[in-house]
Amino acid sequence: MYDYYFEITDENCGLRVDKLLAVSCEGLSRSYIQKLIKDGKVLLNGQVCKASTVTSEGDRVLLYAPEPVTPDILPQDIPLDILYEDGDVIVVNKPKGMVVHPAPGHYSDTLVNALLYHCSDLSGINGVLR
């Protein structure tokens, strides 16, 4: 779990809690911060607050962000319409409606799952061979 603690000064007072955290917490998007606020993971002076709450000098903001979970992206034998392929490149005709990248709520039946199966030496997300 990541903990972020901020004491509001005259330099950063007057900002909404979600905006303050979005500019102060590198790597956390404003929409993710808003979700954490809604889930009660952000406290203003020890109390759960709303995203729209405006900070004042002397306020204390504490954010509890759970460790990010990186899901296993598994190869799946999904038929691909391959237009061209050589040792460096593959061109596919992606079917309409097929999700490209795994995302929350949709970790399977994606183009990435199919490519991982078809190209067995392809690395996963953020790998060198992508």
C-alpha atoms as an extended CHARMM CRD file, in Angstrom:
* protein
*
       130  EXT
         1         1  MET       CA              0.0000000000        0.0000000000        0.0000000000  PROA      1               0.0000000000
         2         2  TYR       CA              1.2390000000        3.4850000000       -0.8340000000  PROA      2               0.0000000000
         3         3  ASP       CA              0.6070000000        6.2300000000        1.6870000000  PROA      3               0.0000000000
         4         4  TYR       CA              0.7550000000        9.8720000000        0.6640000000  PROA      4               0.0000000000
         5         5  TYR       CA              0.6320000000       12.5830000000        3.3060000000  PROA      5               0.0000000000
         6         6  PHE       CA              0.3160000000       16.3040000000        2.6320000000  PROA      6               0.0000000000
         7         7  GLU       CA              0.1180000000       19.2540000000        4.9720000000  PROA      7               0.0000000000
         8         8  ILE       CA             -1.5630000000       22.1430000000        3.1940000000  PROA      8               0.0000000000
         9         9  THR       CA              0.3930000000       25.3990000000        3.1010000000  PROA      9               0.0000000000
        10        10  ASP       CA             -0.4960000000       28.8430000000        1.8080000000  PROA      10              0.0000000000
        11        11  GLU       CA              1.1020000000       27.7800000000       -1.5120000000  PROA      11              0.0000000000
        12        12  ASN       CA             -1.2780000000       24.8900000000       -2.1850000000  PROA      12              0.0000000000
        13        13  CYS       CA             -4.4230000000       25.8310000000       -0.2560000000  PROA      13              0.0000000000
        14        14  GLY       CA             -7.6420000000       26.5350000000       -2.1150000000  PROA      14              0.0000000000
        15        15  LEU       CA             -7.3240000000       23.4940000000       -4.3870000000  PROA      15              0.0000000000
        16        16  ARG       CA             -9.9100000000       20.7370000000       -4.5700000000  PROA      16              0.0000000000
        17        17  VAL       CA             -8.6530000000       17.5770000000       -2.8680000000  PROA      17              0.0000000000
        18        18  ASP       CA             -8.6960000000       15.5660000000       -6.1270000000  PROA      18              0.0000000000
        19        19  LYS       CA             -6.7630000000       18.2720000000       -8.0210000000  PROA      19              0.0000000000
        20        20  LEU       CA             -4.2120000000       18.6190000000       -5.2240000000  PROA      20              0.0000000000
        21        21  LEU       CA             -3.5750000000       14.8790000000       -5.1900000000  PROA      21              0.0000000000
        22        22  ALA       CA             -3.4810000000       14.6130000000       -8.9920000000  PROA      22              0.0000000000
        23        23  VAL       CA             -0.6720000000       17.1770000000       -9.2270000000  PROA      23              0.0000000000
        24        24  SER       CA              1.1250000000       15.8740000000       -6.1320000000  PROA      24              0.0000000000
        25        25  CYS       CA              0.9760000000       12.0820000000       -6.5630000000  PROA      25              0.0000000000
        26        26  GLU       CA              3.0970000000       11.1730000000       -9.5550000000  PROA      26              0.0000000000
        27        27  GLY       CA              1.7590000000        8.1710000000      -11.4380000000  PROA      27              0.0000000000
        28        28  LEU       CA             -1.8070000000        8.3780000000      -10.1230000000  PROA      28              0.0000000000
        29        29  SER       CA             -4.4400000000        9.6860000000      -12.5210000000  PROA      29              0.0000000000
        30        30  ARG       CA             -7.1260000000       12.0950000000      -11.3710000000  PROA      30              0.0000000000
        31        31  SER       CA             -9.8490000000        9.5500000000      -12.1790000000  PROA      31              0.0000000000
        32        32  TYR       CA             -8.0510000000        6.9100000000      -10.0720000000  PROA      32              0.0000000000
        33        33  ILE       CA             -7.6820000000        9.4180000000       -7.2380000000  PROA      33              0.0000000000
        34        34  GLN       CA            -11.4120000000       10.2240000000       -7.4820000000  PROA      34              0.0000000000
        35        35  LYS       CA            -12.1630000000        6.4970000000       -7.1840000000  PROA      35              0.0000000000
        36        36  LEU       CA             -9.9460000000        6.2500000000       -4.1000000000  PROA      36              0.0000000000
        37        37  ILE       CA            -11.7440000000        9.2500000000       -2.5930000000  PROA      37              0.0000000000
        38        38  LYS       CA            -15.1330000000        7.6540000000       -3.3190000000  PROA      38              0.0000000000
        39        39  ASP       CA            -13.8920000000        4.4100000000       -1.7080000000  PROA      39              0.0000000000
        40        40  GLY       CA            -12.9330000000        6.2900000000        1.4730000000  PROA      40              0.0000000000
        41        41  LYS       CA             -9.1760000000        5.9340000000        0.9190000000  PROA      41              0.0000000000
        42        42  VAL       CA             -8.5270000000        9.6850000000        1.2620000000  PROA      42              0.0000000000
        43        43  LEU       CA             -8.8310000000       11.4730000000        4.5850000000  PROA      43              0.0000000000
        44        44  LEU       CA             -8.8950000000       15.2210000000        5.1640000000  PROA      44              0.0000000000
        45        45  ASN       CA             -8.0280000000       16.0340000000        8.7750000000  PROA      45              0.0000000000
        46        46  GLY       CA             -8.7800000000       12.4170000000        9.7090000000  PROA      46              0.0000000000
        47        47  GLN       CA            -12.2180000000       12.3560000000        8.0540000000  PROA      47              0.0000000000
        48        48  VAL       CA            -13.3900000000       10.8480000000        4.7730000000  PROA      48              0.0000000000
        49        49  CYS       CA            -13.8880000000       13.6880000000        2.2930000000  PROA      49              0.0000000000
        50        50  LYS       CA            -15.3490000000       14.4090000000       -1.1300000000  PROA      50              0.0000000000
        51        51  ALA       CA            -13.2960000000       15.0240000000       -4.2700000000  PROA      51              0.0000000000
        52        52  SER       CA            -14.7150000000       18.5360000000       -4.5060000000  PROA      52              0.0000000000
        53        53  THR       CA            -13.7000000000       19.5450000000       -0.9740000000  PROA      53              0.0000000000
        54        54  VAL       CA            -11.5030000000       22.6560000000       -1.0990000000  PROA      54              0.0000000000
        55        55  THR       CA             -8.3850000000       22.5950000000        1.0670000000  PROA      55              0.0000000000
        56        56  SER       CA             -7.4050000000       25.2550000000        3.5990000000  PROA      56              0.0000000000
        57        57  GLU       CA             -4.0360000000       26.1380000000        5.0710000000  PROA      57              0.0000000000
        58        58  GLY       CA             -3.1640000000       23.7080000000        7.8640000000  PROA      58              0.0000000000
        59        59  ASP       CA             -5.3230000000       20.8560000000        6.5230000000  PROA      59              0.0000000000
        60        60  ARG       CA             -3.8060000000       17.3860000000        6.4880000000  PROA      60              0.0000000000
        61        61  VAL       CA             -4.5410000000       15.0550000000        3.5770000000  PROA      61              0.0000000000
        62        62  LEU       CA             -3.7580000000       11.3410000000        3.7440000000  PROA      62              0.0000000000
        63        63  LEU       CA             -4.2250000000        9.0110000000        0.7780000000  PROA      63              0.0000000000
        64        64  TYR       CA             -4.0640000000        5.2130000000        1.0230000000  PROA      64              0.0000000000
        65        65  ALA       CA             -3.4430000000        3.7220000000       -2.4220000000  PROA      65              0.0000000000
        66        66  PRO       CA             -3.3020000000       -0.0760000000       -2.6920000000  PROA      66              0.0000000000
        67        67  GLU       CA             -0.3520000000       -1.6410000000       -4.4900000000  PROA      67              0.0000000000
        68        68  PRO       CA             -1.1580000000       -1.8790000000       -8.2010000000  PROA      68              0.0000000000
        69        69  VAL       CA             -2.0060000000       -5.3740000000       -9.3760000000  PROA      69              0.0000000000
        70        70  THR       CA             -0.4970000000       -6.4230000000      -12.6710000000  PROA      70              0.0000000000
        71        71  PRO       CA             -2.6470000000       -9.2000000000      -14.1130000000  PROA      71              0.0000000000
        72        72  ASP       CA             -1.1170000000      -12.1440000000      -15.9230000000  PROA      72              0.0000000000
        73        73  ILE       CA             -1.7940000000      -11.7300000000      -19.6260000000  PROA      73              0.0000000000
        74        74  LEU       CA             -2.1110000000      -15.2470000000      -20.9860000000  PROA      74              0.0000000000
        75        75  PRO       CA             -1.7610000000      -16.4600000000      -24.5800000000  PROA      75              0.0000000000
        76        76  GLN       CA             -5.0390000000      -17.6320000000      -26.1410000000  PROA      76              0.0000000000
        77        77  ASP       CA             -5.6020000000      -19.5670000000      -29.3470000000  PROA      77              0.0000000000
        78        78  ILE       CA             -7.7920000000      -16.9930000000      -31.0730000000  PROA      78              0.0000000000
        79        79  PRO       CA             -7.8830000000      -17.0810000000      -34.8940000000  PROA      79              0.0000000000
        80        80  LEU       CA             -6.1500000000      -14.0910000000      -36.5140000000  PROA      80              0.0000000000
        81        81  ASP       CA             -6.6410000000      -12.6920000000      -40.0230000000  PROA      81              0.0000000000
        82        82  ILE       CA             -2.9370000000      -12.1950000000      -40.8230000000  PROA      82              0.0000000000
        83        83  LEU       CA             -2.3220000000       -9.9220000000      -43.8150000000  PROA      83              0.0000000000
        84        84  TYR       CA              1.4860000000       -9.9730000000      -43.6460000000  PROA      84              0.0000000000
        85        85  GLU       CA              4.1370000000      -11.4490000000      -41.3860000000  PROA      85              0.0000000000
        86        86  ASP       CA              7.9170000000      -11.5990000000      -41.3610000000  PROA      86              0.0000000000
        87        87  GLY       CA             10.5810000000      -11.8290000000      -38.6540000000  PROA      87              0.0000000000
        88        88  ASP       CA             10.0680000000       -8.2350000000      -37.5440000000  PROA      88              0.0000000000
        89        89  VAL       CA              6.4470000000       -7.3070000000      -38.1950000000  PROA      89              0.0000000000
        90        90  ILE       CA              2.9740000000       -8.7610000000      -38.2450000000  PROA      90              0.0000000000
        91        91  VAL       CA             -0.0150000000       -7.0400000000      -39.8270000000  PROA      91              0.0000000000
        92        92  VAL       CA             -3.4440000000       -8.2750000000      -38.7950000000  PROA      92              0.0000000000
        93        93  ASN       CA             -6.9600000000       -7.3580000000      -39.7730000000  PROA      93              0.0000000000
        94        94  LYS       CA             -8.5010000000       -6.8540000000      -36.3380000000  PROA      94              0.0000000000
        95        95  PRO       CA            -12.1620000000       -7.8230000000      -36.2140000000  PROA      95              0.0000000000
        96        96  LYS       CA            -14.6180000000       -5.0940000000      -35.3160000000  PROA      96              0.0000000000
        97        97  GLY       CA            -15.4130000000       -5.2070000000      -31.6190000000  PROA      97              0.0000000000
        98        98  MET       CA            -12.2770000000       -7.1060000000      -30.5890000000  PROA      98              0.0000000000
        99        99  VAL       CA            -10.6200000000       -5.4610000000      -27.5920000000  PROA      99              0.0000000000
       100       100  VAL       CA             -6.9440000000       -4.7010000000      -28.2570000000  PROA      100             0.0000000000
       101       101  HSD       CA             -5.3620000000       -4.5230000000      -24.7990000000  PROA      101             0.0000000000
       102       102  PRO       CA             -6.3740000000       -6.3280000000      -21.6210000000  PROA      102             0.0000000000
       103       103  ALA       CA             -7.9510000000       -3.9200000000      -19.1500000000  PROA      103             0.0000000000
       104       104  PRO       CA             -9.9140000000       -4.1260000000      -15.9080000000  PROA      104             0.0000000000
       105       105  GLY       CA            -12.9200000000       -6.3320000000      -16.4860000000  PROA      105             0.0000000000
       106       106  HSD       CA            -11.5700000000       -7.6470000000      -19.7950000000  PROA      106             0.0000000000
       107       107  TYR       CA             -8.3440000000       -9.6400000000      -19.4050000000  PROA      107             0.0000000000
       108       108  SER       CA             -9.0160000000      -12.3050000000      -22.0290000000  PROA      108             0.0000000000
       109       109  ASP       CA            -10.1160000000      -12.6540000000      -25.6630000000  PROA      109             0.0000000000
       110       110  THR       CA             -8.0800000000       -9.6160000000      -26.7130000000  PROA      110             0.0000000000
       111       111  LEU       CA             -5.7750000000       -9.0340000000      -29.6560000000  PROA      111             0.0000000000
       112       112  VAL       CA             -2.8240000000       -9.1030000000      -27.2540000000  PROA      112             0.0000000000
       113       113  ASN       CA             -3.8780000000      -12.5560000000      -25.9800000000  PROA      113             0.0000000000
       114       114  ALA       CA             -4.0860000000      -13.8070000000      -29.5720000000  PROA      114             0.0000000000
       115       115  LEU       CA             -0.7140000000      -12.3050000000      -30.5430000000  PROA      115             0.0000000000
       116       116  LEU       CA              0.9970000000      -13.7910000000      -27.4970000000  PROA      116             0.0000000000
       117       117  TYR       CA             -0.2320000000      -17.2170000000      -28.6200000000  PROA      117             0.0000000000
       118       118  HSD       CA              0.6200000000      -16.7400000000      -32.3070000000  PROA      118             0.0000000000
       119       119  CYS       CA              4.0230000000      -15.1180000000      -31.7130000000  PROA      119             0.0000000000
       120       120  SER       CA              5.4420000000      -17.3450000000      -28.9900000000  PROA      120             0.0000000000
       121       121  ASP       CA              8.6060000000      -15.2350000000      -28.6390000000  PROA      121             0.0000000000
       122       122  LEU       CA              6.6450000000      -12.0010000000      -28.1530000000  PROA      122             0.0000000000
       123       123  SER       CA              7.2470000000      -10.4290000000      -24.7500000000  PROA      123             0.0000000000
       124       124  GLY       CA              4.4380000000       -9.2580000000      -22.5210000000  PROA      124             0.0000000000
       125       125  ILE       CA              3.3210000000       -5.7160000000      -21.8150000000  PROA      125             0.0000000000
       126       126  ASN       CA              6.2710000000       -3.2750000000      -21.6210000000  PROA      126             0.0000000000
       127       127  GLY       CA              8.6270000000       -5.9550000000      -22.9200000000  PROA      127             0.0000000000
       128       128  VAL       CA             11.3480000000       -5.4640000000      -25.5180000000  PROA      128             0.0000000000
       129       129  LEU       CA              9.7350000000       -7.6220000000      -28.2400000000  PROA      129             0.0000000000
       130       130  ARG       CA              6.3700000000       -5.9430000000      -28.6050000000  PROA      130             0.0000000000
